[in-house]
Short mmCIF file of C-alpha atoms and ligand atoms in Angstrom, two decimals:
data_model
loop_
_atom_site.label_atom_id
_atom_site.label_comp_id
_atom_site.label_asym_id
_atom_site.label_seq_id
_atom_site.Cartn_x
_atom_site.Cartn_y
_atom_site.Cartn_z
CA MET A 1 -27.72 44.83 -37.80
CA LYS A 2 -25.45 47.80 -38.25
CA ILE A 3 -25.41 49.39 -41.70
CA THR A 4 -22.35 51.61 -42.13
CA THR A 5 -23.15 54.54 -44.42
CA LEU A 6 -20.19 55.91 -46.36
CA LYS A 7 -19.88 59.31 -47.95
CA SER A 8 -19.27 58.31 -51.54
CA TYR A 9 -19.00 55.44 -53.99
CA GLU A 10 -15.20 55.91 -53.86
CA GLU A 11 -15.24 55.44 -50.09
CA LEU A 12 -17.48 52.38 -50.40
CA SER A 13 -15.10 50.90 -52.98
CA SER A 14 -11.92 51.61 -51.00
CA THR A 15 -13.42 50.42 -47.69
CA VAL A 16 -14.28 47.01 -49.12
CA ALA A 17 -10.97 46.89 -51.05
CA ASN A 18 -9.18 47.47 -47.71
CA ILE A 19 -10.91 44.41 -46.25
CA VAL A 20 -9.90 42.27 -49.25
CA GLU A 21 -6.34 43.63 -49.13
CA ARG A 22 -6.01 42.84 -45.41
CA GLN A 23 -7.35 39.34 -46.03
CA LEU A 24 -4.87 38.65 -48.86
CA LYS A 25 -1.93 40.01 -46.85
CA LYS A 26 -2.82 38.14 -43.67
CA GLN A 27 -3.56 34.87 -45.45
CA PRO A 28 -2.17 34.74 -49.01
CA LEU A 29 -3.86 31.38 -49.60
CA SER A 30 -7.33 32.89 -49.13
CA LYS A 31 -10.48 31.62 -50.73
CA LEU A 32 -12.74 34.46 -51.79
CA ALA A 33 -16.34 34.42 -52.99
CA LEU A 34 -16.79 37.26 -55.47
CA PRO A 35 -19.74 39.26 -56.83
CA THR A 36 -20.56 40.88 -60.14
CA GLY A 37 -22.97 43.71 -60.99
CA SER A 38 -22.34 47.44 -61.09
CA THR A 39 -21.68 47.90 -57.35
CA PRO A 40 -18.34 46.06 -57.00
CA ARG A 41 -16.71 47.58 -60.09
CA GLY A 42 -15.05 50.39 -58.10
CA MET A 43 -13.75 47.92 -55.52
CA TYR A 44 -12.13 45.86 -58.27
CA ARG A 45 -10.58 49.05 -59.76
CA GLU A 46 -9.13 49.87 -56.32
CA LEU A 47 -7.73 46.36 -55.88
CA ILE A 48 -6.04 46.48 -59.29
CA LYS A 49 -4.42 49.84 -58.45
CA ARG A 50 -2.90 48.31 -55.31
CA GLU A 51 -0.97 45.67 -57.29
CA LEU A 52 -1.50 42.95 -54.69
CA ASP A 53 -0.08 39.46 -54.96
CA TRP A 54 -2.95 37.19 -56.01
CA SER A 55 -0.74 34.22 -56.87
CA HIS A 56 -1.96 32.12 -53.92
CA THR A 57 -5.59 33.26 -53.97
CA ILE A 58 -8.48 31.03 -54.97
CA THR A 59 -11.78 32.54 -56.07
CA PHE A 60 -15.31 31.25 -56.40
CA ASN A 61 -17.78 33.46 -58.18
CA LEU A 62 -21.18 33.63 -56.57
CA ASP A 63 -23.21 33.13 -59.70
CA VAL A 64 -23.25 32.95 -63.49
CA TYR A 65 -25.94 33.41 -66.08
CA LEU A 66 -26.75 30.33 -68.11
CA MET A 67 -25.50 31.77 -71.38
CA ASN A 68 -22.56 31.68 -73.76
CA VAL A 69 -19.54 32.32 -71.52
CA ASN A 70 -17.85 34.31 -74.30
CA HIS A 71 -20.68 36.86 -74.42
CA PRO A 72 -19.38 40.25 -73.20
CA GLU A 73 -22.06 40.34 -70.46
CA SER A 74 -21.37 36.87 -69.11
CA TYR A 75 -20.05 36.97 -65.56
CA GLN A 76 -16.96 35.11 -66.78
CA SER A 77 -16.24 38.00 -69.19
CA TYR A 78 -17.00 40.53 -66.44
CA MET A 79 -14.47 38.96 -64.06
CA LYS A 80 -11.76 38.71 -66.69
CA LYS A 81 -12.24 42.35 -67.65
CA ASN A 82 -12.69 43.79 -64.16
CA LEU A 83 -10.15 41.74 -62.19
CA PHE A 84 -8.59 38.52 -63.37
CA ASP A 85 -6.80 39.74 -66.53
CA ARG A 86 -5.36 42.65 -64.55
CA THR A 87 -3.82 40.75 -61.63
CA ASN A 88 -1.39 37.85 -61.30
CA ILE A 89 -4.14 35.41 -60.26
CA TYR A 90 -3.85 31.99 -61.91
CA PRO A 91 -6.79 31.26 -64.24
CA ASP A 92 -6.88 27.74 -62.76
CA HIS A 93 -7.60 29.26 -59.36
CA CYS A 94 -10.72 31.11 -60.58
CA HIS A 95 -13.90 29.07 -60.28
CA PHE A 96 -17.40 29.77 -61.53
CA PRO A 97 -20.51 27.76 -60.66
CA PHE A 98 -20.95 24.89 -63.10
CA ARG A 99 -23.00 21.74 -63.54
CA PRO A 100 -23.17 19.27 -61.96
CA THR A 101 -23.60 21.81 -59.18
CA SER A 102 -22.64 19.24 -56.55
CA ALA A 103 -19.16 19.16 -58.13
CA PHE A 104 -18.86 22.94 -57.65
CA GLU A 105 -19.88 22.46 -54.01
CA ASP A 106 -17.21 19.74 -53.73
CA LYS A 107 -14.61 22.18 -55.07
CA ILE A 108 -15.45 24.70 -52.36
CA ALA A 109 -15.45 22.03 -49.67
CA GLY A 110 -12.19 20.57 -51.05
CA SER A 111 -10.53 23.97 -50.70
CA MET A 112 -11.60 24.01 -47.02
CA GLY A 113 -14.30 26.65 -47.49
CA ILE A 114 -14.60 30.34 -48.20
CA ASP A 115 -12.71 32.76 -45.98
CA LEU A 116 -14.27 36.00 -47.19
CA CYS A 117 -17.43 36.45 -49.23
CA ILE A 118 -18.25 39.82 -50.82
CA LEU A 119 -21.90 40.32 -51.74
CA GLY A 120 -24.11 42.83 -53.48
CA ILE A 121 -27.88 42.93 -53.09
CA GLY A 122 -30.61 42.91 -55.71
CA SER A 123 -33.60 45.25 -55.53
CA ASN A 124 -35.83 42.35 -54.38
CA GLY A 125 -33.37 41.33 -51.65
CA HIS A 126 -31.60 38.61 -53.60
CA ILE A 127 -27.97 37.76 -52.86
CA ALA A 128 -25.98 36.07 -55.60
CA PHE A 129 -28.98 34.87 -57.64
CA ASN A 130 -30.97 33.48 -54.72
CA GLU A 131 -34.36 34.88 -55.51
CA PRO A 132 -37.14 35.40 -52.93
CA GLY A 133 -38.43 32.06 -51.66
CA SER A 134 -34.97 30.42 -51.77
CA SER A 135 -34.41 28.07 -48.86
CA PHE A 136 -31.94 29.28 -46.25
CA LEU A 137 -30.40 25.80 -46.55
CA SER A 138 -30.07 25.94 -50.36
CA ARG A 139 -26.89 24.84 -52.09
CA THR A 140 -25.52 25.71 -55.53
CA ARG A 141 -28.25 25.14 -58.11
CA VAL A 142 -29.95 26.43 -61.25
CA MET A 143 -32.34 29.30 -60.55
CA ASP A 144 -35.09 30.82 -62.69
CA LEU A 145 -34.67 34.59 -62.51
CA THR A 146 -37.65 36.69 -61.48
CA GLU A 147 -39.20 39.26 -63.80
CA GLN A 148 -37.87 41.99 -61.47
CA THR A 149 -34.27 40.74 -61.74
CA ILE A 150 -34.52 40.37 -65.52
CA VAL A 151 -35.80 43.93 -65.83
CA ASP A 152 -33.17 45.28 -63.38
CA ASN A 153 -30.36 43.56 -65.28
CA SER A 154 -31.65 44.54 -68.73
CA ARG A 155 -29.59 47.73 -68.48
CA PHE A 156 -26.53 45.65 -69.34
CA PHE A 157 -28.12 44.26 -72.53
CA ASP A 158 -29.45 45.80 -75.75
CA ASP A 159 -32.91 44.44 -75.14
CA VAL A 160 -34.77 42.95 -72.17
CA GLY A 161 -35.36 39.88 -74.34
CA ASP A 162 -31.58 39.30 -74.43
CA VAL A 163 -31.29 38.91 -70.64
CA PRO A 164 -30.75 35.27 -69.66
CA THR A 165 -33.68 33.86 -67.73
CA GLN A 166 -31.69 31.32 -65.73
CA ALA A 167 -28.51 31.31 -63.69
CA ILE A 168 -26.42 29.00 -61.55
CA THR A 169 -26.02 30.44 -58.09
CA MET A 170 -24.30 29.48 -54.88
CA GLY A 171 -27.01 28.66 -52.38
CA LEU A 172 -27.80 30.62 -49.24
CA GLY A 173 -26.53 27.68 -47.20
CA THR A 174 -23.29 27.75 -49.18
CA ILE A 175 -22.84 31.50 -48.69
CA MET A 176 -23.61 31.27 -44.97
CA GLU A 177 -20.72 28.83 -44.47
CA SER A 178 -18.25 31.60 -45.40
CA LYS A 179 -16.15 32.60 -42.41
CA LYS A 180 -16.64 36.35 -43.04
CA ILE A 181 -19.18 38.18 -45.18
CA VAL A 182 -19.23 41.77 -46.45
CA LEU A 183 -22.27 43.18 -48.22
CA MET A 184 -22.01 46.34 -50.29
CA ALA A 185 -24.95 48.39 -51.58
CA ASN A 186 -24.90 51.53 -53.67
CA GLY A 187 -27.76 53.90 -54.45
CA ASP A 188 -30.80 55.15 -52.56
CA HIS A 189 -33.00 52.69 -54.49
CA LYS A 190 -31.28 49.97 -52.40
CA LEU A 191 -31.79 51.61 -48.99
CA ASN A 192 -35.28 50.34 -48.28
CA ILE A 193 -34.55 46.70 -49.15
CA LEU A 194 -31.28 46.93 -47.23
CA ASN A 195 -33.10 48.07 -44.08
CA VAL A 196 -35.78 45.42 -44.52
CA ALA A 197 -33.15 42.70 -44.99
CA MET A 198 -30.86 43.72 -42.14
CA ASN A 199 -33.37 44.85 -39.55
CA GLY A 200 -36.71 43.35 -40.57
CA GLU A 201 -38.08 39.85 -40.24
CA VAL A 202 -35.73 36.98 -41.08
CA THR A 203 -37.68 35.32 -43.87
CA GLU A 204 -37.00 33.34 -47.02
CA GLU A 205 -39.08 35.98 -48.85
CA VAL A 206 -36.10 38.34 -48.30
CA PRO A 207 -33.05 36.19 -49.08
CA ALA A 208 -30.49 38.69 -47.70
CA SER A 209 -32.23 38.57 -44.29
CA VAL A 210 -30.48 35.21 -43.73
CA LEU A 211 -27.34 37.26 -43.02
CA GLN A 212 -28.85 38.23 -39.66
CA ASN A 213 -28.08 34.63 -38.64
CA HIS A 214 -24.32 34.97 -39.38
CA ASP A 215 -21.92 36.20 -36.72
CA SER A 216 -19.42 37.98 -38.96
CA VAL A 217 -21.17 40.25 -41.45
CA LYS A 218 -20.29 43.85 -42.32
CA VAL A 219 -22.74 45.94 -44.33
CA PHE A 220 -21.68 49.09 -46.19
CA TYR A 221 -23.95 51.51 -48.00
CA CYS A 222 -23.60 54.77 -49.92
CA ASP A 223 -26.34 56.69 -51.72
C1 GLP B 301 -27.12 40.69 -59.94
C2 GLP B 301 -26.12 39.74 -59.32
C3 GLP B 301 -26.01 39.96 -57.83
C4 GLP B 301 -25.83 41.43 -57.54
C5 GLP B 301 -27.05 42.17 -58.00
C6 GLP B 301 -26.98 43.67 -57.76
O1 GLP B 301 -28.41 40.20 -59.97
N1 GLP B 301 -26.40 38.40 -59.56
O2 GLP B 301 -24.91 39.21 -57.33
O3 GLP B 301 -25.62 41.62 -56.17
O4 GLP B 301 -27.19 41.95 -59.39
O5 GLP B 301 -26.30 44.28 -58.80
P1 GLP B 301 -25.94 45.80 -58.92
O6 GLP B 301 -24.73 45.98 -58.10
O7 GLP B 301 -25.66 46.00 -60.37
O8 GLP B 301 -27.12 46.57 -58.43
#
């Protein structure tokens, strides 16, 4: 698969923001699947600057930690701070995975599916919180986070012991039903896993490798 290397984090952010902007302008009633983490922050900043009309847009976040949603590091807080509170999107249009997870799946299906899914990638090849070994057919479910993911994400918390150990994540099967997918990766520590996932063996041990089976995926990288 082609990995497009961009010159800077700013270019990565504006390139993906351009794709989101085009989607919202072409189809105001778009359903987006949205990521968290450090990588997409610049893209959200770009989108806010552009003052787009989000009033018809529906969003589904890819994953949430199982934790108090009011905690500053919950993904609900992240989305409010980085996007939702700074656009005209309706809070009722913003969905996060919840239990029963089948009801979250029903919400996606009831909205006629995801038009554009933006993904990051974890250092072990996870997408959303689908850890290595996740079935390519998996649906939204509770996931135990790996030691690697807990350590990687501890930079957002005071102590590694404060990192939630479980999450609710869209499944790989759910993600793969998106009409279009964009994956963004930032930092040379991601380059090896990105190459393995996009051009190595398609295996459940590398969750992001499932994207090789999708016919509309764009992959952007900057170091
Ligand atoms: C978390 C999120 C993923 C994200 C990954 C990479 O584990 N659940 O959706 O892609 O981190 O995050 P970062 O961009 O901070 O490296």
